[in-house]
mmCIF file of C-alpha atoms in Angstrom:
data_model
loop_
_atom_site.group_PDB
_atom_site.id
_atom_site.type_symbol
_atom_site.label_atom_id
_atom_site.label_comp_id
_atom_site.label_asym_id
_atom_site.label_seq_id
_atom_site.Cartn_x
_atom_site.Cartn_y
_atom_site.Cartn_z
ATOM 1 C CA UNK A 1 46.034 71.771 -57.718
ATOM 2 C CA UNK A 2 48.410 71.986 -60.653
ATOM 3 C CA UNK A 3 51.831 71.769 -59.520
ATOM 4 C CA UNK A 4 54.625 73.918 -60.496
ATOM 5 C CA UNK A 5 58.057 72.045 -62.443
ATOM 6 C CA UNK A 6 59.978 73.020 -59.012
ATOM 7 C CA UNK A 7 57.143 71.118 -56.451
ATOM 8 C CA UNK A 8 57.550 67.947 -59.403
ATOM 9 C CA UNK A 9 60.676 67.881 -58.824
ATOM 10 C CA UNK A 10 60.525 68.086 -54.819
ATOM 11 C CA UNK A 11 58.010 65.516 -54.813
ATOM 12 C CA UNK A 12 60.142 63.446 -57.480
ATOM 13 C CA UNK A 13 63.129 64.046 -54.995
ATOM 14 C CA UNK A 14 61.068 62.957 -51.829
ATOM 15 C CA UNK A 15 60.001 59.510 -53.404
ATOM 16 C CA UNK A 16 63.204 58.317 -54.561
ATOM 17 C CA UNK A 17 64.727 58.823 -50.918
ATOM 18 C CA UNK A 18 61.677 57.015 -49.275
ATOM 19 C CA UNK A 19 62.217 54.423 -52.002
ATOM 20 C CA UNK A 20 66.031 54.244 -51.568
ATOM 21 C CA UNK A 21 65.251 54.521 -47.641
ATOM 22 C CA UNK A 22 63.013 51.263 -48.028
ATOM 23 C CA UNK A 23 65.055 49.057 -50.188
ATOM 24 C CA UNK A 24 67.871 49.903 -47.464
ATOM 25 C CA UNK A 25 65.735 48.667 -44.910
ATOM 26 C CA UNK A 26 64.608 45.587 -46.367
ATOM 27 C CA UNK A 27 68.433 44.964 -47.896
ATOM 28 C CA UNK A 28 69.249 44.853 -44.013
ATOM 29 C CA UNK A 29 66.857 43.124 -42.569
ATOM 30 C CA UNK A 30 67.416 40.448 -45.500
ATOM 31 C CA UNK A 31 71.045 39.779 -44.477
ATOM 32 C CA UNK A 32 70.011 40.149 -40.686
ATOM 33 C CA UNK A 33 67.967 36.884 -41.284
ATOM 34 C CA UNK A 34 69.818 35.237 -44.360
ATOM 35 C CA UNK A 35 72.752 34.006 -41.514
ATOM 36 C CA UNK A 36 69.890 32.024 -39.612
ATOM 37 C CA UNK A 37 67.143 31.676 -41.832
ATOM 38 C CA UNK A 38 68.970 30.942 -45.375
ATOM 39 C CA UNK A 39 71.657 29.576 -43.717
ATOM 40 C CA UNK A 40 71.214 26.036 -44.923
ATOM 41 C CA UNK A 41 70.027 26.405 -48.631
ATOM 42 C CA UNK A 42 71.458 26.742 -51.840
ATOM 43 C CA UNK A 43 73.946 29.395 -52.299
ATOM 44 C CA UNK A 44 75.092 30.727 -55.473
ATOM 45 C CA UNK A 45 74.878 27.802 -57.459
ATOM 46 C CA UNK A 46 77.838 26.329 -55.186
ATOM 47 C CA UNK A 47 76.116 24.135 -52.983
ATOM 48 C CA UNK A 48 74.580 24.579 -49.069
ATOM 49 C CA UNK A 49 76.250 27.775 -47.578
ATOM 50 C CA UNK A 50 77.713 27.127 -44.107
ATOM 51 C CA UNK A 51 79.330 30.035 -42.134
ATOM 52 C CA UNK A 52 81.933 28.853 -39.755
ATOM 53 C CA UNK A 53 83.808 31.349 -37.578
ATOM 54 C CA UNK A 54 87.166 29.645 -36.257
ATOM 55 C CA UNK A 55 89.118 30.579 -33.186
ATOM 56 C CA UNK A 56 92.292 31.841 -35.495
ATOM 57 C CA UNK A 57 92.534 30.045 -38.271
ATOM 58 C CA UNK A 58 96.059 29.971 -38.978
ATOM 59 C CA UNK A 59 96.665 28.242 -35.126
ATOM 60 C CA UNK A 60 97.384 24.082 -35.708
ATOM 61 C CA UNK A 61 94.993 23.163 -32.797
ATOM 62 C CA UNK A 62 92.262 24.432 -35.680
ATOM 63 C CA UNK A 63 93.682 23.200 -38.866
ATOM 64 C CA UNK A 64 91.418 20.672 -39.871
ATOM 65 C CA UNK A 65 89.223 23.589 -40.768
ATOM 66 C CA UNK A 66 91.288 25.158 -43.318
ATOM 67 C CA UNK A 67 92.520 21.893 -44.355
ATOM 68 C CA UNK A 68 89.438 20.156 -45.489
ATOM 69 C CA UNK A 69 89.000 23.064 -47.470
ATOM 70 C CA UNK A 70 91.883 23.013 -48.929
ATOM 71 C CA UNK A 71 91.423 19.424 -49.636
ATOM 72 C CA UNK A 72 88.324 20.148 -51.366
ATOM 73 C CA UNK A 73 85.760 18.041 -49.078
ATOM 74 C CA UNK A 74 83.433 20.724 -48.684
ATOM 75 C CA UNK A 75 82.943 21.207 -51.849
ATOM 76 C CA UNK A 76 82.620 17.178 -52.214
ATOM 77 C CA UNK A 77 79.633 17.370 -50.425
ATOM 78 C CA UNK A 78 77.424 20.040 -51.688
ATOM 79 C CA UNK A 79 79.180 22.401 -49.277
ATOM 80 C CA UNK A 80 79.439 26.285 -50.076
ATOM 81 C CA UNK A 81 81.745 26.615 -46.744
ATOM 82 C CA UNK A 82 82.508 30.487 -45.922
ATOM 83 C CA UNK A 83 85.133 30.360 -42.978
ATOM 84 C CA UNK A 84 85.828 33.752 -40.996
ATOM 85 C CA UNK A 85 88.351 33.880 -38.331
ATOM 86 C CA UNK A 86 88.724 35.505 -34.798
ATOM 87 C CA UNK A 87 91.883 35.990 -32.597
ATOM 88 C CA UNK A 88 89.908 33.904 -29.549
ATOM 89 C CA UNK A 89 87.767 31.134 -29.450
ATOM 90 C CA UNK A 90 85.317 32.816 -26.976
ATOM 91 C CA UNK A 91 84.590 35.829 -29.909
ATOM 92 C CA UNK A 92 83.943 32.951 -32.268
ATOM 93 C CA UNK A 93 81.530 31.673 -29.139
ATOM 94 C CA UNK A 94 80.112 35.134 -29.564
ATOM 95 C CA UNK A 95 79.630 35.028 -33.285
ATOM 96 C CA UNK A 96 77.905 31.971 -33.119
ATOM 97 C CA UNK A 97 75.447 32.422 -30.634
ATOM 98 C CA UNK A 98 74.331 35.987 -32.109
ATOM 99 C CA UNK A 99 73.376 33.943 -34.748
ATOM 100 C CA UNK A 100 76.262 35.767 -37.196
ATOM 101 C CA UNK A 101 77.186 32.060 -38.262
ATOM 102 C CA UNK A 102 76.105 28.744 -37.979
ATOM 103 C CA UNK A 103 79.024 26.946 -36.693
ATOM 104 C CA UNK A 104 82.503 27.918 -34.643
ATOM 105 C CA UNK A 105 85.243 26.188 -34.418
ATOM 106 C CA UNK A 106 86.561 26.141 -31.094
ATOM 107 C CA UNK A 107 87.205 24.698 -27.491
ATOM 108 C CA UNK A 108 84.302 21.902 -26.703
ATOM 109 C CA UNK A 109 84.707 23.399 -22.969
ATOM 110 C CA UNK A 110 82.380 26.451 -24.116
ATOM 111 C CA UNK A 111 79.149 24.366 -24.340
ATOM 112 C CA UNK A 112 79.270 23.705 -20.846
ATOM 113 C CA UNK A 113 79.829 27.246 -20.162
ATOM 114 C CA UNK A 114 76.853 28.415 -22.576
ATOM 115 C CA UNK A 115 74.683 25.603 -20.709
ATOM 116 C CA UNK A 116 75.091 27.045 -17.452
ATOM 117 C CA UNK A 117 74.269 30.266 -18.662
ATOM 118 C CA UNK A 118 70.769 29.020 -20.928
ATOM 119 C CA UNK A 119 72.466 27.964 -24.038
ATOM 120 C CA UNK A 120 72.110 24.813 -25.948
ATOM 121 C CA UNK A 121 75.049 24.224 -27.499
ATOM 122 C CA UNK A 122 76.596 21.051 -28.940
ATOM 123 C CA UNK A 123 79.744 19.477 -30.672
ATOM 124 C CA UNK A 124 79.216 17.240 -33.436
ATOM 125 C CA UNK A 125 83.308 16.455 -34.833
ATOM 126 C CA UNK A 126 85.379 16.248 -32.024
ATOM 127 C CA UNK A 127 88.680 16.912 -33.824
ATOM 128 C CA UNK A 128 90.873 16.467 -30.636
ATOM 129 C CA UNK A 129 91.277 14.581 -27.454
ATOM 130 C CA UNK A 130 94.090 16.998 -25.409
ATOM 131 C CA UNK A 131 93.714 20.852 -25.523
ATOM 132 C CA UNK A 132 96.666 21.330 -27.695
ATOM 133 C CA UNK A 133 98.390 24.475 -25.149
ATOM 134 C CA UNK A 134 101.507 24.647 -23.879
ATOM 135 C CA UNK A 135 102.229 27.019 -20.660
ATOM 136 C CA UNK A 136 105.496 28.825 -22.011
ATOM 137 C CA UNK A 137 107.758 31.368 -19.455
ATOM 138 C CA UNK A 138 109.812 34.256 -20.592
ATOM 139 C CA UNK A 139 113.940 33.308 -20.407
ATOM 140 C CA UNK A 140 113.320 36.217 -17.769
ATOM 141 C CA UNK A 141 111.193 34.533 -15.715
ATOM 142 C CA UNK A 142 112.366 30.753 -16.065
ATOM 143 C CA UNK A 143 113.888 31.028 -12.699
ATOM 144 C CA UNK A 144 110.662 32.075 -10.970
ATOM 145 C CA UNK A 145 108.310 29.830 -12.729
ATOM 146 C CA UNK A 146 109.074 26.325 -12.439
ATOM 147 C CA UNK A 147 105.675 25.049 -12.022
ATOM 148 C CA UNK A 148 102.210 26.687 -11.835
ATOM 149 C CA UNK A 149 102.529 26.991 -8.010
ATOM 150 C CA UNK A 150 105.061 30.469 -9.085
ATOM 151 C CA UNK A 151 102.047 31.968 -10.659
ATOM 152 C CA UNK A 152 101.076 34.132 -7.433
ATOM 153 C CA UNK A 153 102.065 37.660 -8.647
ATOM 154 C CA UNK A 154 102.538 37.062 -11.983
ATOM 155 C CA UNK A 155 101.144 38.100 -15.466
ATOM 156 C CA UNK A 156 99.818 35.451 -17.786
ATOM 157 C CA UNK A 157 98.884 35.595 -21.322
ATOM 158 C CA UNK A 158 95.769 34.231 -22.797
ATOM 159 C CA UNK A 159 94.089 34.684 -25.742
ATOM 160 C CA UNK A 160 91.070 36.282 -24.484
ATOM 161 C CA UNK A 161 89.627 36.582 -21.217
ATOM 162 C CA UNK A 162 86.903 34.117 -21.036
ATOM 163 C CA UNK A 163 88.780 31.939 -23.511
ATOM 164 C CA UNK A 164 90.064 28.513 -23.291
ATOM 165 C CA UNK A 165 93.372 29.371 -21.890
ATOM 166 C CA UNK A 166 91.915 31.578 -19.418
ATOM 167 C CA UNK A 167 89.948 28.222 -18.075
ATOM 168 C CA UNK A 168 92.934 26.382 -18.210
ATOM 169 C CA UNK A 169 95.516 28.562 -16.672
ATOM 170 C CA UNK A 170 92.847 29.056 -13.910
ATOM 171 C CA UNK A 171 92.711 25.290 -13.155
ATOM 172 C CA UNK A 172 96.326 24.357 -13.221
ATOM 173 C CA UNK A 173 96.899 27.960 -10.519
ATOM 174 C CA UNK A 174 93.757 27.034 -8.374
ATOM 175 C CA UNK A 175 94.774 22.848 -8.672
ATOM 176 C CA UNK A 176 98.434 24.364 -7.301
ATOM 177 C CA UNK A 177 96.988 26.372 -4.124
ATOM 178 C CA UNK A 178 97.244 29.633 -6.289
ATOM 179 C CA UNK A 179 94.176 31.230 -6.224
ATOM 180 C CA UNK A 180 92.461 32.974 -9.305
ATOM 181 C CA UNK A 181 92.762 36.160 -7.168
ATOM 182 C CA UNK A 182 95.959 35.862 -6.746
ATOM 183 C CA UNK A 183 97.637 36.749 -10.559
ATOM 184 C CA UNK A 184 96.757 38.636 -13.099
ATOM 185 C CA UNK A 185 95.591 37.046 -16.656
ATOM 186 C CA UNK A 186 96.227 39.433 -19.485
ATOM 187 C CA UNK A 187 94.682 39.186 -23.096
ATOM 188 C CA UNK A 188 97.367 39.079 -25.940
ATOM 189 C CA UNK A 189 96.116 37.002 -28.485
ATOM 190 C CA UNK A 190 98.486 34.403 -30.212
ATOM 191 C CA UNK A 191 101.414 34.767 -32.646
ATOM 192 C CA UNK A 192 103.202 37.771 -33.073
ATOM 193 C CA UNK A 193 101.202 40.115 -30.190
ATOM 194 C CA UNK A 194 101.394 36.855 -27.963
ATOM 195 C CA UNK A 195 105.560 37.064 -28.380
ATOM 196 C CA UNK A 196 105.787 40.151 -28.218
ATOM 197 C CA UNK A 197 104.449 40.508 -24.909
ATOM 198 C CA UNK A 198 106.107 37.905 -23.977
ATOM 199 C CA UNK A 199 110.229 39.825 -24.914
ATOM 200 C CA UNK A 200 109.272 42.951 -23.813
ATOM 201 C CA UNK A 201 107.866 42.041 -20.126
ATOM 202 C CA UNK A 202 104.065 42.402 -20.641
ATOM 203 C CA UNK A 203 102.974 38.945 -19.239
ATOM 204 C CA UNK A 204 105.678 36.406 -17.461
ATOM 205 C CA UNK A 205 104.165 33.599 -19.171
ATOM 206 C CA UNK A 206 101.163 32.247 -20.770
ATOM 207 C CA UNK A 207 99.200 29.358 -22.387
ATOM 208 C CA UNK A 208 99.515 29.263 -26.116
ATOM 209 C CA UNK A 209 99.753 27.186 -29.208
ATOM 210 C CA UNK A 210 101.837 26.394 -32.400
ATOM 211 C CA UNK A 211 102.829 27.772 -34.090
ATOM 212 C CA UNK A 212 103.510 30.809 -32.221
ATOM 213 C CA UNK A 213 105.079 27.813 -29.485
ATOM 214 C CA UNK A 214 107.694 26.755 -32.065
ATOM 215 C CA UNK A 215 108.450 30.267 -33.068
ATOM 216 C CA UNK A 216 108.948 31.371 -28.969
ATOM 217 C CA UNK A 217 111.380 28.567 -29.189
ATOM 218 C CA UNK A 218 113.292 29.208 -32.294
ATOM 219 C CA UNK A 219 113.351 33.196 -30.876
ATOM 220 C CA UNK A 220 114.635 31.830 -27.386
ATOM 221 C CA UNK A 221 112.026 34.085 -25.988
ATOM 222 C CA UNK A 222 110.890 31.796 -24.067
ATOM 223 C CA UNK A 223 110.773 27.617 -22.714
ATOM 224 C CA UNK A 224 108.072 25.597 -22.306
ATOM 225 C CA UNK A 225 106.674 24.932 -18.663
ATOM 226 C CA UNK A 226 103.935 22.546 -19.842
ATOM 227 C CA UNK A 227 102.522 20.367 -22.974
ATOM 228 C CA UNK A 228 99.760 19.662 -23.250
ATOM 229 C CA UNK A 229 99.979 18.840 -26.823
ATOM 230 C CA UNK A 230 99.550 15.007 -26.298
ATOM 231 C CA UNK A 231 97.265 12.978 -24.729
ATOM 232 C CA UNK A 232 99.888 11.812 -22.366
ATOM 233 C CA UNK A 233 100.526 15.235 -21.439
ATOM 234 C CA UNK A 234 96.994 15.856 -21.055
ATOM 235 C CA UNK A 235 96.534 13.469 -18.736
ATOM 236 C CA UNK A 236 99.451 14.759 -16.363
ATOM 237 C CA UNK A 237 98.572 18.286 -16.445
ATOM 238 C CA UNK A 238 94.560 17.511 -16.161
ATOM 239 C CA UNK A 239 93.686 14.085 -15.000
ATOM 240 C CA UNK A 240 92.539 12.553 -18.400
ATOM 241 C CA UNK A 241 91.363 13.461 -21.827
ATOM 242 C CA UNK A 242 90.704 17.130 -22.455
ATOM 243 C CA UNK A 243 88.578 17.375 -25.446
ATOM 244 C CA UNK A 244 89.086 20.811 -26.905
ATOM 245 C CA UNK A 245 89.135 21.702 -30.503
ATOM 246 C CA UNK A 246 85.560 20.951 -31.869
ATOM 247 C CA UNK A 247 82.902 21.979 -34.785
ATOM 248 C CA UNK A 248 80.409 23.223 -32.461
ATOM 249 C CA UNK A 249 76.646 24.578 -33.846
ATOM 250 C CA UNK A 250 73.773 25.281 -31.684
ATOM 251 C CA UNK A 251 71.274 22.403 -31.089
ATOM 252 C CA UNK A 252 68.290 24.083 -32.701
ATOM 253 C CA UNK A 253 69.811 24.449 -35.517
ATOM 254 C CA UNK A 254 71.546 21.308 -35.711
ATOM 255 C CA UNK A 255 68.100 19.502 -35.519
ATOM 256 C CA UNK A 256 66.654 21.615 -38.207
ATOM 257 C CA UNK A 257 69.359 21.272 -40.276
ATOM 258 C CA UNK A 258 70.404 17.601 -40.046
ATOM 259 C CA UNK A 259 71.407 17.329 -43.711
ATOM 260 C CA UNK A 260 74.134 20.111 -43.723
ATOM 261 C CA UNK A 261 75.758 19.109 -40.556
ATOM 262 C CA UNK A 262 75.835 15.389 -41.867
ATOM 263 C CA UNK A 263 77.453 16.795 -44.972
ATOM 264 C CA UNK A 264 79.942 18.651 -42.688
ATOM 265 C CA UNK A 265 80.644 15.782 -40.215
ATOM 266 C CA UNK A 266 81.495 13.670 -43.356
ATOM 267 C CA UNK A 267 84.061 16.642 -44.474
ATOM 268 C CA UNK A 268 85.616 16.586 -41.304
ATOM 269 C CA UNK A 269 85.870 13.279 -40.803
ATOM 270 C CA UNK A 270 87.171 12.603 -43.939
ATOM 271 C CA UNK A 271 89.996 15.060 -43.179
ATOM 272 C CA UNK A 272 91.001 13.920 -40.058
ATOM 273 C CA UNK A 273 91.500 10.549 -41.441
ATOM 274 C CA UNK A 274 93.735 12.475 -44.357
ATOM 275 C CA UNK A 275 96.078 13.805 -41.174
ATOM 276 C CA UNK A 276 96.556 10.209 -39.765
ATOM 277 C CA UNK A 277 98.122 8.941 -42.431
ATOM 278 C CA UNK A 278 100.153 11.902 -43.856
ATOM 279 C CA UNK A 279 103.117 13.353 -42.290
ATOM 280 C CA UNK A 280 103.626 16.891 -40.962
ATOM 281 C CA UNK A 281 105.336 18.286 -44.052
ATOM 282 C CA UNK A 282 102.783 17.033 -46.499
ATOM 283 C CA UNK A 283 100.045 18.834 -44.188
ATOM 284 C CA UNK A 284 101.982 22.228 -44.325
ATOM 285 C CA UNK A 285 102.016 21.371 -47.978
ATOM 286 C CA UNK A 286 98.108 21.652 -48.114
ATOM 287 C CA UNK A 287 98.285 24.754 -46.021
ATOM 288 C CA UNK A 288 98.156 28.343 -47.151
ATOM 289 C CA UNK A 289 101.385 29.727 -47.863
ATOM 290 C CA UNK A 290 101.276 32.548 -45.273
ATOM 291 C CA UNK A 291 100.704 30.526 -42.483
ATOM 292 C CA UNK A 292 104.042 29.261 -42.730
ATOM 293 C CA UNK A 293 105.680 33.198 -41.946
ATOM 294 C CA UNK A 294 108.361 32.235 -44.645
ATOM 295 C CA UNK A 295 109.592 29.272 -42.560
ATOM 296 C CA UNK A 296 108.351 26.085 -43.999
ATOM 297 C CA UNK A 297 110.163 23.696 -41.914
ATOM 298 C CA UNK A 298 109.575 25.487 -38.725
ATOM 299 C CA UNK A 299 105.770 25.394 -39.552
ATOM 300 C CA UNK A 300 105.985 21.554 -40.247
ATOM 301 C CA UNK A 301 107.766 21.273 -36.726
ATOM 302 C CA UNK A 302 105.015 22.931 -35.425
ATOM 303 C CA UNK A 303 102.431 20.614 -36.627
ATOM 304 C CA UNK A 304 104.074 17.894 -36.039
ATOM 305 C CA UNK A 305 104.350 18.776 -32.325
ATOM 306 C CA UNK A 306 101.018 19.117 -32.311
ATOM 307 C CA UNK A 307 99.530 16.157 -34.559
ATOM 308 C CA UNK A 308 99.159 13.675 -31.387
ATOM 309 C CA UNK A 309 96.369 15.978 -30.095
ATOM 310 C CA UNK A 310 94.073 14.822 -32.831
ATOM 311 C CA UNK A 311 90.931 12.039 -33.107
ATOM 312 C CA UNK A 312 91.334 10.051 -36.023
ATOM 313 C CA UNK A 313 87.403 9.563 -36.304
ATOM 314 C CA UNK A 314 85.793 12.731 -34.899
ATOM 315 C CA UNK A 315 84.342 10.874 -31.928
ATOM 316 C CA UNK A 316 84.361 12.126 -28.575
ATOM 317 C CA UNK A 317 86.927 10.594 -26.250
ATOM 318 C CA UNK A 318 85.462 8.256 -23.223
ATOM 319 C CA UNK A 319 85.513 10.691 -19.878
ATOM 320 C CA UNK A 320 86.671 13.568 -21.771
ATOM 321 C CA UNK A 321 83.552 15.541 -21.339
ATOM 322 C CA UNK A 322 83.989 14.675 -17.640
ATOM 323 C CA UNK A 323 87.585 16.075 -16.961
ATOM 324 C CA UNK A 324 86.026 19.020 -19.112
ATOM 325 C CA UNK A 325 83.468 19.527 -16.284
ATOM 326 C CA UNK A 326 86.073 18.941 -13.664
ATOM 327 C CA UNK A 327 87.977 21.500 -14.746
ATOM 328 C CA UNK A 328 85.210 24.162 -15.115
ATOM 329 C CA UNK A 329 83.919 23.653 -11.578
ATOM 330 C CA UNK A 330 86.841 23.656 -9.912
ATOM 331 C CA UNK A 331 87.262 27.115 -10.631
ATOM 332 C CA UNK A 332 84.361 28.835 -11.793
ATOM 333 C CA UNK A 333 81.442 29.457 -9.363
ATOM 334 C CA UNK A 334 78.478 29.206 -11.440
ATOM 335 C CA UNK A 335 79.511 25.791 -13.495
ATOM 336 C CA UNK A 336 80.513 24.932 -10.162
ATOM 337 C CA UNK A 337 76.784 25.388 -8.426
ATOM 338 C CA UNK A 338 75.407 24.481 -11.482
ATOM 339 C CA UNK A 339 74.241 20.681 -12.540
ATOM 340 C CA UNK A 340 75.439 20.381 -15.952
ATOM 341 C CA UNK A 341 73.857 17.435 -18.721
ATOM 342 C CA UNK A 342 77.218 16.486 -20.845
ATOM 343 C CA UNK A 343 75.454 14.460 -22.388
ATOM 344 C CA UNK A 344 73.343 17.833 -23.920
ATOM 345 C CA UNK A 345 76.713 19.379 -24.876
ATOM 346 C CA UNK A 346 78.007 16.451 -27.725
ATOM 347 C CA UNK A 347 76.782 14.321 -30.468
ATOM 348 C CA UNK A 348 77.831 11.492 -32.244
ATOM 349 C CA UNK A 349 75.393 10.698 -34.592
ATOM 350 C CA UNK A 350 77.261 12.388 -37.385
ATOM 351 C CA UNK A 351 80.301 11.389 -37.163
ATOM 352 C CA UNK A 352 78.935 7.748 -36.490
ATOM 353 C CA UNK A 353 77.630 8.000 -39.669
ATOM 354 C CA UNK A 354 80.253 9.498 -41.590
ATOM 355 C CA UNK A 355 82.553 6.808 -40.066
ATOM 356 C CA UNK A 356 79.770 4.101 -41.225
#
């Protein structure tokens, strides 16, 4: 049947939106496997591309990220490193085991959580041997907090609910005869919603880090209760070594991808090797100028305050992974009923090696 010049034009019509419709579907399920399966190769001529999600980039407990960056060892090794941030180290969890990236940057403590729950998660750079945090009051509640056995009734900030400082804050109320029950934690992030919940009577206290630490202080808004910034103060708080900050990557694809994560372990160790023998200032130097919030030296303060949490070598600490556990069980039910391999949930081989 001959068609007429308005059914040609129909037809013409119907074929470029199946067309269009197609190359839409294949463009997405493309990048729905390129973060898994591409992951890995060659990127645009810049070397292997790497997607790490961090738990808030610009906090110090997480600054080797940024900083080996900005030091260029990535890009030493054949690295095309794309680094996306998130406000909480359990949403970089998230990103990473939805397969959205192939690394996080966050709390080691979380691959003993994701092993309980059928997860098979590892760290492979240990940047840190104490979590970093610091329990801070508001100047309105100094007089009823004086140690974690005031935190019946109160409010306490964390970064996220299921984060890091929700694990720890449990642990020092439950170690203190405070049950989890018993106060209420409430999600404000760090930095500027973190202090601002913290003047205006939102939470009483909370667990946070520097920077937003040094800038509670220089505000007055607040006095620390506990640091746990040092190992020493680790030890106190927790009963040894709390390894927290880590690279973290899921074993699968850390065994299929040995290569990359070598190349990423000798970054990393590289840069925490930089930190130990530079000062404070000449890390805030290497730092993004935003970070600093137009206060240079306050910034330095804050990483200096924070320096002694870090491994020079990117090795995990002896019995850290066990006060890790510790922790965990002694206030969540299902690590707690749960038998846990640590020795599933760490690696050294890379950094070994990078070391070597």
């Amino acid at each position: 049947m001959r068609k007429t010049p308005r059914q040609t034009a129909r037809y013409a019509s119907l074929a470029t939106a199946g067309l269009l419709a197609l190359t839409s579907l294949t463009a997405c399920a493309n990048d729905a496997a390129g973060t898994s399966a591409d992951a890995g190769s060659k990127g645009d001529g810049k070397g292997v591309k790497v997607k790490i999600m961090v738990g808030g980039l610009d906090k110090v407990i997480y600054l080797p990220a940024m900083l080996t960056q900005r030091l260029g060892y990535f890009d030493a090794e054949g690295l095309d490193v794309e680094l996306l941030s998130e406000p909480a180290g359990v949403q970089a969890e998230t990103a990473l085991v939805s397969g959205q990236v192939q690394g996080a940057v966050g709390f080691y403590d979380h691959t003993l959580d994701l092993q309980v729950k059928g997860k098979a998660v590892e760290s492979v750079v240990q940047f840190s041997h104490a979590p970093g945090e610091v329990e801070v009051v508001s100047t309105k509640a100094e007089k009823d907090i004086t140690s974690p056995k005031d935190f019946k009734g109160k409010k306490l900030g964390v970064t996220g609910l299921g984060s890091s400082t929700d694990f720890l804050t449990k642990y020092l109320a439950v170690t203190n005869g405070v049950k989890v029950s018993e106060f209420t934690p409430v999600a404000v992030g760090a930095g500027p919603t973190f202090i601002s919940a913290l003047q205006q009577g939102a939470i009483d206290g909370g667990m946070t880090t520097d920077p937003t630490v040094a800038t509670i202080l220089d505000k007055k808004a607040g006095k620390v209760l506990l640091d746990m910034r040092t190992p020493e103060g680790s030890q106190s708080a927790l009963g040894g070594p709390y390894p927290s900050s880590s690279l973290y990557m899921q074993t699968d694809w850390v065994n299929s991808h040995k290569d990359t994560v070598q190349k990423l372990a000798n970054a990393f160790v590289k840069t925490l090797k930089w930190m130990s023998t530079h000062s404070a200032s000449e890390i805030a130097d290497k730092m993004p100028a935003d970070y600093s919030k137009g206060n240079k030296v306050l910034y330095a303060a804050a990483i200096k305050s924070t320096l002694p949490m870090f491994t020079k070598d990117g090795v995990m600490p002896a019995n850290g992974p066990e006060t890790v556990e510790k922790v965990l069980k002694a206030f969540n039910p299902t690590i707690k009923n749960a038998k846990v391999d640590l020795s599933k949930t760490y690696t050294t081989e890379f950094v070994e090696k990078a070391a070597g």
